[in-house]
XYZ file of C-alpha atoms in Angstrom:
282
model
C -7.921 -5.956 2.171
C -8.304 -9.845 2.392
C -11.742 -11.324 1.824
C -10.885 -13.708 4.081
C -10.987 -12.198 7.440
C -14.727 -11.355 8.301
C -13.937 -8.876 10.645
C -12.637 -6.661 7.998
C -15.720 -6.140 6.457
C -19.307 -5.569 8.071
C -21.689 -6.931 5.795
C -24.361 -4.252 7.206
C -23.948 -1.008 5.395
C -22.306 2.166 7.217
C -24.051 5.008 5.799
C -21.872 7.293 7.519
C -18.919 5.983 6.135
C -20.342 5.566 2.369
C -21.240 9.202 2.176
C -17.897 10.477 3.761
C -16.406 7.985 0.947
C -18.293 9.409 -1.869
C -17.266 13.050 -0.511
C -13.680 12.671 -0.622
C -13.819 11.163 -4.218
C -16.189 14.157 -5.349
C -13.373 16.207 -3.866
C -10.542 13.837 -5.955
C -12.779 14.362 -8.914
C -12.929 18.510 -8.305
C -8.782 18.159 -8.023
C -8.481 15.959 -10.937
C -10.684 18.171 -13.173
C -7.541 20.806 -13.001
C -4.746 19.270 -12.578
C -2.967 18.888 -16.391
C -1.123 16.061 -17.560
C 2.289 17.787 -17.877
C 5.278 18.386 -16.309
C 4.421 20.724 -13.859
C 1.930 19.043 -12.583
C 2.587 19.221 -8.651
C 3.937 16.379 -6.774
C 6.464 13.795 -7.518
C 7.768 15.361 -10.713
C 7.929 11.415 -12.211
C 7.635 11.942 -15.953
C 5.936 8.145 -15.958
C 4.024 8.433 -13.146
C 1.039 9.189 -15.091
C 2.203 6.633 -18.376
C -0.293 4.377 -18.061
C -3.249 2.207 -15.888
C -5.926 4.673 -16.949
C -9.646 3.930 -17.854
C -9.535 4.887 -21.705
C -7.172 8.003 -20.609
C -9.510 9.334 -18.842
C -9.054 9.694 -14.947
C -12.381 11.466 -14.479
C -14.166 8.233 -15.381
C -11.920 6.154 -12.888
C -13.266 8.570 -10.232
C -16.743 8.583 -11.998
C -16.802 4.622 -11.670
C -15.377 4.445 -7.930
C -17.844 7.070 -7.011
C -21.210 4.931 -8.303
C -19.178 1.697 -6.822
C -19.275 3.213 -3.440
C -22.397 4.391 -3.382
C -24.517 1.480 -4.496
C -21.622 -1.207 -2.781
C -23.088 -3.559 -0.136
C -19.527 -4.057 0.469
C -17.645 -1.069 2.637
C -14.251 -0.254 2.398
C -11.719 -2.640 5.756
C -10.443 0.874 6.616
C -12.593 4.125 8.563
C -13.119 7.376 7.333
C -10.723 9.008 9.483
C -8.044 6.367 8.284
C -8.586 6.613 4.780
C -8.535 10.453 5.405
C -4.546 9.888 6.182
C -3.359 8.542 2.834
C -5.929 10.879 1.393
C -4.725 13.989 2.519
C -1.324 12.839 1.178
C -2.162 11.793 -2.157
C -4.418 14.756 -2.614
C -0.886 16.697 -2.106
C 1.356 14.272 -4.782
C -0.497 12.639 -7.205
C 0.300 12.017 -9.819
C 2.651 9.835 -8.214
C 3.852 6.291 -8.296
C 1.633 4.348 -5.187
C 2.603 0.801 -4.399
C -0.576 -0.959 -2.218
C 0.229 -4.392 -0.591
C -3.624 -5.685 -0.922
C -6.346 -6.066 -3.539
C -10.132 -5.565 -1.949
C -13.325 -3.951 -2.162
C -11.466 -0.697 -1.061
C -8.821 -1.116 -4.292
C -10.932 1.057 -6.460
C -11.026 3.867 -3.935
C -7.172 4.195 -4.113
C -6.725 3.900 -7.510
C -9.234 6.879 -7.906
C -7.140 8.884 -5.680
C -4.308 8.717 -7.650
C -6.381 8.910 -11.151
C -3.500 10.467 -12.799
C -0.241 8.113 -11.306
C 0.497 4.797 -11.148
C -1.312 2.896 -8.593
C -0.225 -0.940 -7.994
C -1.489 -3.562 -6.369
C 0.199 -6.842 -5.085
C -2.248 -9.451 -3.504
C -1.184 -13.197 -2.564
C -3.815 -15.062 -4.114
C -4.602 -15.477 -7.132
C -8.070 -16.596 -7.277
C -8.796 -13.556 -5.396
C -7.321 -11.120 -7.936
C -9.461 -13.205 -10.555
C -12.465 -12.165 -8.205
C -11.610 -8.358 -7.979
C -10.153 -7.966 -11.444
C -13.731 -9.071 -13.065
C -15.798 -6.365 -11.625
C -12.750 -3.707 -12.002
C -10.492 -5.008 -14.972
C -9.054 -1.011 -15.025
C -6.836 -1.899 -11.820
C -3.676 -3.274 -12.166
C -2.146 -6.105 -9.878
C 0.032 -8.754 -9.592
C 0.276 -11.750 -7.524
C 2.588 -12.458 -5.119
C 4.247 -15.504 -3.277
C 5.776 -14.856 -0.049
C 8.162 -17.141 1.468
C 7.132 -16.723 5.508
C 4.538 -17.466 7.784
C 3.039 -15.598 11.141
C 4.491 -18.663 13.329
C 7.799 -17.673 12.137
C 7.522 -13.772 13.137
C 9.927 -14.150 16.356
C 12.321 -16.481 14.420
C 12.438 -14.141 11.189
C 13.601 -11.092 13.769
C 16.429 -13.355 14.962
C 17.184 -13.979 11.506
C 17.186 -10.582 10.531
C 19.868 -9.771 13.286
C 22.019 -12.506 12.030
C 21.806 -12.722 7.908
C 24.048 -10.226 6.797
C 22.097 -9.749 3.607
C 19.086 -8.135 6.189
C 20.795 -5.935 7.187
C 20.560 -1.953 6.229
C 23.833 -1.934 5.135
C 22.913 -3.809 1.943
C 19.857 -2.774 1.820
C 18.124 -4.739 -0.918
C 15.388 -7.141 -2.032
C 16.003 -7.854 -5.773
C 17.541 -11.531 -5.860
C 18.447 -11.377 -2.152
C 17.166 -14.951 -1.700
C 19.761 -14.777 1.910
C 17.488 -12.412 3.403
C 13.892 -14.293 4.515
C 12.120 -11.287 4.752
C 12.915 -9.636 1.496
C 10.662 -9.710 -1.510
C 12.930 -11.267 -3.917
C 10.447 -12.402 -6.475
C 8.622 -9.386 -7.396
C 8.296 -8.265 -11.328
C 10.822 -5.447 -12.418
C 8.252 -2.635 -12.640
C 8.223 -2.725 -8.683
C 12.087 -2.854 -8.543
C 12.624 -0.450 -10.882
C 9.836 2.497 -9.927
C 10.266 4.863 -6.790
C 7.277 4.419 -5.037
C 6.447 7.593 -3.530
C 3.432 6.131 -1.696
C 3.453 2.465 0.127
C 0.145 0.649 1.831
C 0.963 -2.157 3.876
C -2.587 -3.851 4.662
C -1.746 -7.270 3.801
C -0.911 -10.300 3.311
C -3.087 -12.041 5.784
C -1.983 -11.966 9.135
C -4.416 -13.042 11.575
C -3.895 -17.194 11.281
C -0.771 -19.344 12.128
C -0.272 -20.566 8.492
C -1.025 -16.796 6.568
C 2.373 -14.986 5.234
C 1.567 -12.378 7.824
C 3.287 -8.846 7.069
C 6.853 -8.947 8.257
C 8.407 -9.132 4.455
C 6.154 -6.324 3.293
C 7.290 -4.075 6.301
C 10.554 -5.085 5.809
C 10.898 -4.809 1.997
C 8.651 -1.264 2.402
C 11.220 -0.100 4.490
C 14.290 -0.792 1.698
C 12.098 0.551 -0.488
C 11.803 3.723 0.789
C 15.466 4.081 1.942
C 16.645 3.291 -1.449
C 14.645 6.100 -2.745
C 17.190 8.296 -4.982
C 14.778 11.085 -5.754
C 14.142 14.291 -3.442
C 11.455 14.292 -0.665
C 10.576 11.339 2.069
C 8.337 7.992 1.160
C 4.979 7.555 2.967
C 4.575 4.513 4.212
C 1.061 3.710 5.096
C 0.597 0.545 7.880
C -2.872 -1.007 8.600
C -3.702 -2.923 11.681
C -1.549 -2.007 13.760
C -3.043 -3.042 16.879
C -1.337 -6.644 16.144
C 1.503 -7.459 18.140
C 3.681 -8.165 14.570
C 2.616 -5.191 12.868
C 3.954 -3.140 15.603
C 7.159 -4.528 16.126
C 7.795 -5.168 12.813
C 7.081 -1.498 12.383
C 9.190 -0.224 15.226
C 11.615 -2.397 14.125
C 11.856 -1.118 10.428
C 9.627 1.427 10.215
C 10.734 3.008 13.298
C 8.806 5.484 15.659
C 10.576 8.601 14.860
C 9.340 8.497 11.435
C 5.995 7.976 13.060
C 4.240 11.152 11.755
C 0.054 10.682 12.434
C -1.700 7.469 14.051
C -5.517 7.159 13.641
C -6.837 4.104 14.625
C -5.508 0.847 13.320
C -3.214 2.797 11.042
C 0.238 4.223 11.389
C 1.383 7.044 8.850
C 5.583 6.991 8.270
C 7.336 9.740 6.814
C 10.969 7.459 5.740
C 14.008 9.341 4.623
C 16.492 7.816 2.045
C 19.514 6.381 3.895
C 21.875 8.627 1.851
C 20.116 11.249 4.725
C 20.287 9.179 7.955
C 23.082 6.400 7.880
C 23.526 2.507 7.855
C 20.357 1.696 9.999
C 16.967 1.367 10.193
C 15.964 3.130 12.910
């Protein structure tokens, strides 16, 4: 989702992918046009999933505005069709639900629209760049982030996570656990205190020496999910996984036999709460 790394984005338009794009929001649009904002709506049964982050209360227009973004955009989305088809498929299935997205891009809009009726969040690392996004689409809502680790450290940060006791799944927290390296400690209470039901990890950066690189959002999407108190599994959604970090960081935390669909460069996880499997991650 970073603007930085040219080979996310091809500045030649894919037809092919734009009209796919367009397709599956018609088809969010056709699901949001009867689903009611009550209680039995289907899906994560979160009374405040749906509280607020909508364009005038109206999630028809959020898919409205994504749908003419897409379709005049020079700009295509980092991810493929068959990719975004994964989380799609998914959210199609909970919303309205609570969806945490580690990134803020030209794609941003297209998730938010998928989950018109929930609580979509996005946390991007610089804050220029959120400046950038949030002036074209002031509806979305993001934070900024500072992470504490860089790429060059990945192979350190695992031997570190073996020997910090605060790491380790026993604990199993990020709120003010400033022992722990590769937890999030610094993030604002509404992502503490909300079960996300839905987690992307495609960013921070992760391509450079100096970038954060993704090891503290895999890890801290992982305590997320296994802190989870409410019923059902969290989706955890991991871009670029081709990377050597992303995939042991993932088979480290993320672990392979929650490894439910691959397509591409993305990895689909279906995580348990660790009330259901024990004191590890994998």
């Amino acid at each position: 989702m970073q603007k930085q790394n040219h080979s996310h984005f091809k500045p030649e338009r894919s037809w092919c992918l734009v009209i796919s794009l367009v397709g599956l929001l018609g088809g969010a649009l056709f699901i949001s046009l009867f689903l009611k904002t009550s209680n039995n709506l289907i899906g994560c049964n979160n009374n405040k999933a749906q509280e607020k982050f909508l364009v005038d209360d109206n999630p028809q227009q959020l898919l409205l505005d994504a749908i003419l973004h897409y379709a005049t955009s020079r700009v295509i989305p980092q991810q493929n069709i068959n990719e975004i088809r994964i989380s799609f498929d998914v959210l199609k299935n909970r919303t309205p639900c609570n969806f945490l997205v580690f990134g803020l891009g030209h794609d941003s809009q297209m998730w938010a629209s998928f989950n018109s009726r929930g609580n979509t969040l996005f946390l991007e690392e610089d804050p220029k760049w959120v400046e950038t996004i949030l002036k074209d689409a002031p509806f979305l809502h993001a934070e900024t982030v500072k992470y504490r680790t860089m790429l060059s450290e990945a192979d350190e940060l695992v031997e570190h996570f073996h020997k910090e006791p605060d790491c380790s799944a026993k604990k199993s927290f990020i709120r003010g656990n400033h022992g722990c390296k590769l937890a999030l400690d610094m993030l604002s209470d509404e992502v503490y205190n909300k079960e996300w039901d839905l987690i992307m990890i495609d960013a921070p950066r992760g391509y450079f020496a100096e970038a954060p690189g993704r090891m503290a959002a895999i890890y801290s999407a992982a305590v997320m999910a296994r802190n989870r108190k409410g019923k059902g599994v969290t989706h955890v959604f991991l871009h670029d996984v081709e990377r050597k970090v992303e995939k042991i960081y993932a088979e480290l935390f993320l672990c392979r036999k929650y490894l439910v669909k691959g397509v591409g460069r993305l990895w689909h996880f279906e995580i348990p709460a660790a009330s259901n499997v024990g004191n590890s991650f994998c």
